[in-house]
mmCIF file of C-alpha atoms and ligand atoms in Angstrom:
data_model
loop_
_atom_site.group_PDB
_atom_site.id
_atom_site.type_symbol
_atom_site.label_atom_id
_atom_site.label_comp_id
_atom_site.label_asym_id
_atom_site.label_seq_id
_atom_site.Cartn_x
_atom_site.Cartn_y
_atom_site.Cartn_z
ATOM 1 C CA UNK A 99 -3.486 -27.068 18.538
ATOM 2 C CA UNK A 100 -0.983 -26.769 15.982
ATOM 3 C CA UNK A 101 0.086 -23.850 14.585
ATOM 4 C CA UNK A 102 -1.180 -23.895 11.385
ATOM 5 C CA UNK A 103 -4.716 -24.120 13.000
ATOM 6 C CA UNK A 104 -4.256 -20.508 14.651
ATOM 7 C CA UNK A 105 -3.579 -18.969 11.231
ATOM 8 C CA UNK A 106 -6.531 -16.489 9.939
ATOM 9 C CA UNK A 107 -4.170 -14.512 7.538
ATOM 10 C CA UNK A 108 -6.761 -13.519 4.543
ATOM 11 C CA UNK A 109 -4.882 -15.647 1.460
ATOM 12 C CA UNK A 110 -3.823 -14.524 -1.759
ATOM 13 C CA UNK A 111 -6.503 -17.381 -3.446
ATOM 14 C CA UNK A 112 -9.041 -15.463 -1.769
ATOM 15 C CA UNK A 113 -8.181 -11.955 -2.948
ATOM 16 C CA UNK A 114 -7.922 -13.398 -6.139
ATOM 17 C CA UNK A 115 -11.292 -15.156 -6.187
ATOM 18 C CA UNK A 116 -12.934 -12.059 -5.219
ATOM 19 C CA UNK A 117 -13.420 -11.043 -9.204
ATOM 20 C CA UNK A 118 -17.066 -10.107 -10.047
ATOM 21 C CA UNK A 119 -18.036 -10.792 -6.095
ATOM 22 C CA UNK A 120 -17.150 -8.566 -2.912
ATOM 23 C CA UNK A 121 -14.912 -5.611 -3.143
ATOM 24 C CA UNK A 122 -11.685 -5.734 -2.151
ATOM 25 C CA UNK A 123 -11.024 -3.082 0.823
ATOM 26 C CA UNK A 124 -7.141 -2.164 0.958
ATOM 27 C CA UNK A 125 -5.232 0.724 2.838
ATOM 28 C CA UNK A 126 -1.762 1.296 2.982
ATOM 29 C CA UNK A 127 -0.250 0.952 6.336
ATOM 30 C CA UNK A 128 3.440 2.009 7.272
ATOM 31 C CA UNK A 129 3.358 1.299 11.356
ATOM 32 C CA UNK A 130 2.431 -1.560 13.822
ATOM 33 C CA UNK A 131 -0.606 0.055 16.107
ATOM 34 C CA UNK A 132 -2.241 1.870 12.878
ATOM 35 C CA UNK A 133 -2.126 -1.292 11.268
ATOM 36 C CA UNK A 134 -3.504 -3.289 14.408
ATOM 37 C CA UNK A 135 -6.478 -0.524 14.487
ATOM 38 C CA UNK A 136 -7.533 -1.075 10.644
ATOM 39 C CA UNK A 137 -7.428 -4.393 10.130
ATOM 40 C CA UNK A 138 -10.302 -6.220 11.149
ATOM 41 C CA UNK A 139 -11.827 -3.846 8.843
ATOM 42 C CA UNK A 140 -9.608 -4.613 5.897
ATOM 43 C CA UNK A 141 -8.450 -7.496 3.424
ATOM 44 C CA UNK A 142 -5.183 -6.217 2.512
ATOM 45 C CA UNK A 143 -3.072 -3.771 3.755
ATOM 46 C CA UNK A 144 0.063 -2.081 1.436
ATOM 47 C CA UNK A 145 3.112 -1.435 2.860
ATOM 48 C CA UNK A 146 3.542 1.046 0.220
ATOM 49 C CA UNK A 147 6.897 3.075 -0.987
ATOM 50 C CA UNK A 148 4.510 5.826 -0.603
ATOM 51 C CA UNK A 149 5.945 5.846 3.346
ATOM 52 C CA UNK A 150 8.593 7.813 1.975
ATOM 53 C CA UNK A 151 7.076 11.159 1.429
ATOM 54 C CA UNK A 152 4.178 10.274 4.460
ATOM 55 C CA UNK A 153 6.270 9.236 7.164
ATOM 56 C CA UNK A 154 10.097 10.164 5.925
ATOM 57 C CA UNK A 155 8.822 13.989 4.256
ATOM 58 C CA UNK A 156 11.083 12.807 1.135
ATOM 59 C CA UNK A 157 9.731 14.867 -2.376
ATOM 60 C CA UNK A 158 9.078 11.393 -4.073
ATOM 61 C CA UNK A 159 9.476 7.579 -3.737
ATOM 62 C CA UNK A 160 12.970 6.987 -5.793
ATOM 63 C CA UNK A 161 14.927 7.399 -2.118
ATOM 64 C CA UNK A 162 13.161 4.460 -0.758
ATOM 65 C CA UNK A 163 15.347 1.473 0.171
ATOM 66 C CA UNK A 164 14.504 -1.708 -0.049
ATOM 67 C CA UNK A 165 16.110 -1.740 4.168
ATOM 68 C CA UNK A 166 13.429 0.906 4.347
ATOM 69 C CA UNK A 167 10.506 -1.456 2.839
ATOM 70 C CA UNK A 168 11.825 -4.159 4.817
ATOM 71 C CA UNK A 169 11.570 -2.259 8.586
ATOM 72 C CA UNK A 170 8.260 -0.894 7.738
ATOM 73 C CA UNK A 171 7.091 -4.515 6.536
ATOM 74 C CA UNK A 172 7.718 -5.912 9.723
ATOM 75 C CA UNK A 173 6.005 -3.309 11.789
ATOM 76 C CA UNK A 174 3.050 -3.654 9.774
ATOM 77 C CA UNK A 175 3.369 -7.850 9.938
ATOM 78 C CA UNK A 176 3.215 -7.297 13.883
ATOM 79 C CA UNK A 177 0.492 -5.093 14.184
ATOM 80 C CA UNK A 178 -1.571 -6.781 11.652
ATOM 81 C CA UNK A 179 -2.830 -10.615 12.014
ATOM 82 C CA UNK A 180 -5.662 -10.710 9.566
ATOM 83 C CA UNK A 181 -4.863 -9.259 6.383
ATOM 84 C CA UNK A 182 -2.937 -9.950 3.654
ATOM 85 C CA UNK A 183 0.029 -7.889 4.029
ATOM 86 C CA UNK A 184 1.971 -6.517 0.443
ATOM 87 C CA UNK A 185 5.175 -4.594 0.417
ATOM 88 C CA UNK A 186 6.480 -2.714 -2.151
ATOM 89 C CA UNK A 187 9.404 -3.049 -3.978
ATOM 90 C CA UNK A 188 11.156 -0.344 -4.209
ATOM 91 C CA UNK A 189 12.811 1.642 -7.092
ATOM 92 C CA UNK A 190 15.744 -0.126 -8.588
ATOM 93 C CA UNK A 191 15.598 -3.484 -7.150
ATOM 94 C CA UNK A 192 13.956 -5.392 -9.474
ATOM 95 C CA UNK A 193 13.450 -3.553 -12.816
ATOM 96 C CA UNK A 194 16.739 -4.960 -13.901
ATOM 97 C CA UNK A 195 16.363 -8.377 -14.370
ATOM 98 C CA UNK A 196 14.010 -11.183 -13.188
ATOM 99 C CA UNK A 197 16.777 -12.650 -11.389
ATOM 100 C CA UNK A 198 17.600 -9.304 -9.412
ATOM 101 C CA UNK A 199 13.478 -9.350 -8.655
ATOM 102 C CA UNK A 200 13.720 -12.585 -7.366
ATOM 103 C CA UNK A 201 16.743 -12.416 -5.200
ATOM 104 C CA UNK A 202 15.421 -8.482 -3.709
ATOM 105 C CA UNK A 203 11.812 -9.881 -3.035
ATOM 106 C CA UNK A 204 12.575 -13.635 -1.529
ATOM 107 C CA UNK A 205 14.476 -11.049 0.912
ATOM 108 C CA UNK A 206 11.368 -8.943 1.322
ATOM 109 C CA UNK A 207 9.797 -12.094 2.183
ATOM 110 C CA UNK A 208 12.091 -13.956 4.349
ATOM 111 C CA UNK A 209 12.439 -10.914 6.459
ATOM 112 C CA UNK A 210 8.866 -9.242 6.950
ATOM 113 C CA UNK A 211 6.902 -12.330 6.697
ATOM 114 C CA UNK A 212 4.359 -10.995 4.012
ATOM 115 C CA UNK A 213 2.179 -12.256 1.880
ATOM 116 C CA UNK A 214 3.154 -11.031 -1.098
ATOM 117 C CA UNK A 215 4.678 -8.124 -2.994
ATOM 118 C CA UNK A 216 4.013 -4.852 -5.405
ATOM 119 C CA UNK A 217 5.767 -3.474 -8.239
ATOM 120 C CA UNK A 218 5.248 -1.195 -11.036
ATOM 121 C CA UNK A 219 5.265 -1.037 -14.745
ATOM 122 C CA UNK A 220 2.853 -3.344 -17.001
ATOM 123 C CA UNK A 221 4.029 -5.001 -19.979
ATOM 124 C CA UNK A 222 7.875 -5.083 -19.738
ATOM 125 C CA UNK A 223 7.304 -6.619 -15.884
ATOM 126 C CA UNK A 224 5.546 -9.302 -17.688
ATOM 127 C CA UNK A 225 7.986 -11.326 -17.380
ATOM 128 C CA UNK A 226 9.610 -10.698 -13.495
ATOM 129 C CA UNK A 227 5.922 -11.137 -12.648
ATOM 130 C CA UNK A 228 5.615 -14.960 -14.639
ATOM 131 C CA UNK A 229 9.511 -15.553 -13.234
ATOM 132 C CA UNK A 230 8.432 -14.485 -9.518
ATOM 133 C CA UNK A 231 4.890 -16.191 -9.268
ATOM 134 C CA UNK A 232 6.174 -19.162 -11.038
ATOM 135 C CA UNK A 233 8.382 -19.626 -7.686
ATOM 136 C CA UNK A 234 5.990 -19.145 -4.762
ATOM 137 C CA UNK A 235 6.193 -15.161 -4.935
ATOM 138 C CA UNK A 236 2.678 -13.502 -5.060
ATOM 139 C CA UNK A 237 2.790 -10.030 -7.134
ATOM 140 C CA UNK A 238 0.530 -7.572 -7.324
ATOM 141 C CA UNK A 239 1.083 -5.236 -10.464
ATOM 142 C CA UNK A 240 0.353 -1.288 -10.241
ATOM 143 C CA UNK A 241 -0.098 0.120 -13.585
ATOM 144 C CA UNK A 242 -1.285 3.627 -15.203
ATOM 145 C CA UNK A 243 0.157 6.265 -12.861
ATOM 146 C CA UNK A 244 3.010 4.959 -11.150
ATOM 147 C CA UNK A 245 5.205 7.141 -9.240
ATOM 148 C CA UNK A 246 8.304 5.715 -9.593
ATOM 149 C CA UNK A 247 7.972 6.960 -13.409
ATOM 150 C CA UNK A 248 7.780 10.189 -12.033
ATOM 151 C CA UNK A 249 10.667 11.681 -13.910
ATOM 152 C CA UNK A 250 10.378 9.849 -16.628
ATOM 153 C CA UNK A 251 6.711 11.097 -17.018
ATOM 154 C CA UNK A 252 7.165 14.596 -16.032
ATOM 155 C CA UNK A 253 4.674 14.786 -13.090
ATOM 156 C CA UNK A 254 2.003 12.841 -11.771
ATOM 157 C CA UNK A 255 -0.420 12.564 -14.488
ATOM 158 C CA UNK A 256 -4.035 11.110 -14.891
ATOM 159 C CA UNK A 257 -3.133 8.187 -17.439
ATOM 160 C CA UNK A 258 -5.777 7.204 -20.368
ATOM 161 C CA UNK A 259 -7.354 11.097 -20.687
ATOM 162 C CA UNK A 260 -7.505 10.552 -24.566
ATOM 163 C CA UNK A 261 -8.760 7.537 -25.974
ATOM 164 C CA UNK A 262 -5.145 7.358 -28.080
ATOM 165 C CA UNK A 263 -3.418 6.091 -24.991
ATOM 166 C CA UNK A 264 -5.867 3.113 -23.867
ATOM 167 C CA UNK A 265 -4.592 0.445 -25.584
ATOM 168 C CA UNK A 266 -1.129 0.649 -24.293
ATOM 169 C CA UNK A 267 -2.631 1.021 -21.133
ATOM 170 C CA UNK A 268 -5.125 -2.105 -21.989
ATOM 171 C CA UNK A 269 -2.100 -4.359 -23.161
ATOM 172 C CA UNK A 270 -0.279 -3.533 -19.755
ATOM 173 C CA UNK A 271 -3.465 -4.641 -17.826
ATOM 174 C CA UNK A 272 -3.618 -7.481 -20.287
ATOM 175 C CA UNK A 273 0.353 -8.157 -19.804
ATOM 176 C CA UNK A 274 0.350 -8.685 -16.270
ATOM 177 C CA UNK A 275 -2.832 -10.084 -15.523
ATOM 178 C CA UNK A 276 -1.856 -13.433 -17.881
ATOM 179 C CA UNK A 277 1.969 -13.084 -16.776
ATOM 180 C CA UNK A 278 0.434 -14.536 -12.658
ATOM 181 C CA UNK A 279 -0.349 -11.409 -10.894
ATOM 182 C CA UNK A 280 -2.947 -12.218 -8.210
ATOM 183 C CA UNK A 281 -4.469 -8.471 -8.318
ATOM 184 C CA UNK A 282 -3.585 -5.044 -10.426
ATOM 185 C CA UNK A 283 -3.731 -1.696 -8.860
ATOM 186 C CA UNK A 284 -5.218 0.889 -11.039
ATOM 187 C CA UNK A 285 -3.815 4.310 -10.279
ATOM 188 C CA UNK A 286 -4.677 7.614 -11.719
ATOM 189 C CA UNK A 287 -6.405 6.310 -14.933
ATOM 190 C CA UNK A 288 -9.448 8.126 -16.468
ATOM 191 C CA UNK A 289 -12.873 6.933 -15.301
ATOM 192 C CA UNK A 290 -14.140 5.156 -18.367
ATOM 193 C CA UNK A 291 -10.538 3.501 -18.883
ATOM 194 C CA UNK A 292 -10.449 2.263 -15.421
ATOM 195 C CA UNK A 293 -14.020 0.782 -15.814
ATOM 196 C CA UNK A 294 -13.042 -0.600 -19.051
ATOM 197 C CA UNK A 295 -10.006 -2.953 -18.068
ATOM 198 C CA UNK A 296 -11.815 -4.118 -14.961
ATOM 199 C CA UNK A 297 -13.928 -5.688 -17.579
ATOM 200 C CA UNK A 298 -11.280 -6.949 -19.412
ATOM 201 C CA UNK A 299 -9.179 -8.705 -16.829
ATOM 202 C CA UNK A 300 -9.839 -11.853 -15.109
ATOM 203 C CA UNK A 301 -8.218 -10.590 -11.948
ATOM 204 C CA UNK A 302 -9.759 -8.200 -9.808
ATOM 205 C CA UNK A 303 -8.460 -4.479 -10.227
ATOM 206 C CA UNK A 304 -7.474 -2.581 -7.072
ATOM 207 C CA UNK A 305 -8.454 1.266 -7.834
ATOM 208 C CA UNK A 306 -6.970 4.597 -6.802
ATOM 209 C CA UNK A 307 -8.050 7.403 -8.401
ATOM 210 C CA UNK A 308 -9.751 5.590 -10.980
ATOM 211 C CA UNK A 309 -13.229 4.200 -11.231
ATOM 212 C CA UNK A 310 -16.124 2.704 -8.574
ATOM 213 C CA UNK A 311 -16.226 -0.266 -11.327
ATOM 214 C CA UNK A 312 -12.969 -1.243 -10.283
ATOM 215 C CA UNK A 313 -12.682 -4.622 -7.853
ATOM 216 C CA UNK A 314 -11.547 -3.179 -5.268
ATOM 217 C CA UNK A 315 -9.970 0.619 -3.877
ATOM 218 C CA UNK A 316 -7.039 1.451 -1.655
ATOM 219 C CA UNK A 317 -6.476 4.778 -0.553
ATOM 220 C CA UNK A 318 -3.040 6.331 1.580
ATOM 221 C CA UNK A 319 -4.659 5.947 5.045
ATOM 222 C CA UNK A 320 -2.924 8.775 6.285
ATOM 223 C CA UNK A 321 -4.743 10.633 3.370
ATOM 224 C CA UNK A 322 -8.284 9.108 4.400
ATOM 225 C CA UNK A 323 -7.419 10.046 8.028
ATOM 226 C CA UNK A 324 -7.145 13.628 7.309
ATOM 227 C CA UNK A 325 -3.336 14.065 7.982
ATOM 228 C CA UNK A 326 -2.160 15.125 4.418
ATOM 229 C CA UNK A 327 -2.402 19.286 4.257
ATOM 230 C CA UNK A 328 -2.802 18.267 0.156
ATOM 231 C CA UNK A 329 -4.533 15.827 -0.740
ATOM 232 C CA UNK A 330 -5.110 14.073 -3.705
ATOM 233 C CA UNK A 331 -8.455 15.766 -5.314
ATOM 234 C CA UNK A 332 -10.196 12.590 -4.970
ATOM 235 C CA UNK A 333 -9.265 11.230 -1.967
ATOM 236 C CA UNK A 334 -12.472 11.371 0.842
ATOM 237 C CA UNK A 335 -11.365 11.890 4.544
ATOM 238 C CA UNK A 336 -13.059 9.910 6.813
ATOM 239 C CA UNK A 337 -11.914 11.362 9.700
ATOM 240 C CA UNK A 338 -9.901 14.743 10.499
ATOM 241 C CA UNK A 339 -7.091 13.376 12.812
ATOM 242 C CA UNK A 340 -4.461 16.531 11.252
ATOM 243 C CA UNK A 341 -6.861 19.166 13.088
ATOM 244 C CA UNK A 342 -7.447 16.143 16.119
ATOM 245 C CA UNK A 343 -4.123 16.382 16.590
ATOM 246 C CA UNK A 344 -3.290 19.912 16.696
ATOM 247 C CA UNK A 345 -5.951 20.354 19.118
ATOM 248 C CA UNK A 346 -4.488 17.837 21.525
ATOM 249 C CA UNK A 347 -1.179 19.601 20.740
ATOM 250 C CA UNK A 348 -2.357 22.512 21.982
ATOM 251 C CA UNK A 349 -4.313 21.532 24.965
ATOM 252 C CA UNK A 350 -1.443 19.687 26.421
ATOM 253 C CA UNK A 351 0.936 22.737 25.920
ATOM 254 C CA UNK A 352 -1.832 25.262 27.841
ATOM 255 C CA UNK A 353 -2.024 22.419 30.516
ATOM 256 C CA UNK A 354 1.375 21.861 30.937
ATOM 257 C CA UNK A 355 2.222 25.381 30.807
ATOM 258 C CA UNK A 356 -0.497 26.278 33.706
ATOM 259 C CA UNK A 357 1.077 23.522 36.152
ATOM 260 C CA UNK A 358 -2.835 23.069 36.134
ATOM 261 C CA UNK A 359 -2.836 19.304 36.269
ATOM 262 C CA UNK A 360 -3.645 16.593 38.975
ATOM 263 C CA UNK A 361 -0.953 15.745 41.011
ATOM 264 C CA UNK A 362 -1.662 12.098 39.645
ATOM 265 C CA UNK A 363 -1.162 12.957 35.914
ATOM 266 C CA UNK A 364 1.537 13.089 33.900
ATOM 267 C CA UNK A 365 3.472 11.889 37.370
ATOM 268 C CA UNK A 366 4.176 8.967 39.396
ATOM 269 C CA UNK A 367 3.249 8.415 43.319
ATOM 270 C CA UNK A 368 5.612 7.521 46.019
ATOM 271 C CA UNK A 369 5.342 3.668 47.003
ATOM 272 C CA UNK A 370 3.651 3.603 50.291
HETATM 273 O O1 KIV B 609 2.898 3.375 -2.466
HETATM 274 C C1 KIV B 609 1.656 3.333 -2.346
HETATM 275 O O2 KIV B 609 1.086 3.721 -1.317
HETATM 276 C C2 KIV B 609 0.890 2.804 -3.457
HETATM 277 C C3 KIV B 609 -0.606 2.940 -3.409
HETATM 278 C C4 KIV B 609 -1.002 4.350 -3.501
HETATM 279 C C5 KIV B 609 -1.272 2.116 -4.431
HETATM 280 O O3 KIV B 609 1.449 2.287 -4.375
#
């Protein structure tokens, strides 16, 4: 059998195609076994820049490296088979000029293996997102609230809470949707706004934080897990693996302190 014949990697075509049919289910995933665990559940899975603050305790996502993006990408490409995989770009390599983009994502790429990559910012990406999809580079655009802008927009804001800022945030959906990307994750934009573009757009919307209209949702999956101690206020945990794991924390430390144990746990025998 060739190779090609053992590939079942979800495509980007088929994310695409998913407009106005099945929702898209994404997660973010930063390490190989959580991402062997979700997905057969999932049809994309973000290496997002978000793995900064949840697995690196930094205060925001500016510190990430692209060597950073790059390490966790590859975890995530061995643990998952299915999915598409999308890694983030990182802050300050590819803002600057399409070129830059090009040259920082081909490496994302050639070294993780994904499918495709994320970036911020709507309208003035339009054209790093036409310049990297015109050369074989799958983007996914994040609009609305997008953390890297988090100085720049003093704090992380709900986007579109008045109607005087939805057609800026319509153009950007507009922007990137006819400059090639495949997808367009809608973060922290008003309900009505959210529900709004995903009728505007011919590609599906991805949302967080934003509306059940949207194509699709992603959430943190360390958030949805029940390991963030503050959450987002609309983030659902599905499962409460923060107390899980202070539990087993505890239990091990009683057991271990008692020397009440097996002989055959936490040891090995003597070959006979
Ligand atoms: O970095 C990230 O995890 C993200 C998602 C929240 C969309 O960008």
């Amino acid at each position: 059998m060739s190779v090609q014949n053992t590939i079942r990697r979800k495509t980007v075509p088929q994310i695409r195609n998913s407009k106005n049919n099945t929702p898209v289910v994404c997660l973010t995933a930063y390490h190989a076994h959580t991402a062997r665990l979700v997905d057969p559940y999932v049809d994309l899975l973000l290496v997002g820049d978000s793995l900064g603050m949840v697995m690196h305790g930094m205060e925001n996502t500016l510190g990430v490296s692209l060597e950073l993006m790059i390490l966790h990408g590859k975890a995530v490409m061995r643990g998952a088979d299915q999915a598409v995989v999308v890694v983030d770009m990182p802050f300050g390599t590819y803002e600057e000029s399409p070129q830059i983009a090009f040259r920082n994502a081909s490496r994302v790429i050639h070294e993780t293996g994904c499918t495709a990559i994320k970036l911020e910012g709507g309208a003035r990406m339009a054209e790093t997102i036409h310049f990297l999809s015109e050369r074989g580079i799958p983007v996914m655009a994040h609009i609305g609230l997008t953390p890297q802008s988090v100085q720049t927009m003093g704090g992380y804001k709900t986007q579109g809470r008045t109607t005087d800022e939805w057609a800026a945030l319509e153009e950007d959906a507009r922007a990137v949707a006819e400059a090639g990307a495949f997808s367009v994750v809608l973060e922290g934009i008003a309900e009505p706004l959210a529900a709004r573009i995903t009728g505007q757009i011919d590609v599906p919307t991805i949302g967080i934080g934003a509306s059940p209209a949207c194509d699709g949702q992603i959430l943190v999956l360390e958030d949805m897990l029940g390991l963030n101690p503050s959450p987002a206020k609309f983030v659902k945990e599905f499962a409460s693996l923060g107390a899980a794991i202070e539990g087993a924390a505890e239990a091990y430390a009683k057991e271990v302190r008692s020397r009440h144990f097996p002989a055959k746990e936490h040891t090995y025998a003597m070959k006979k």
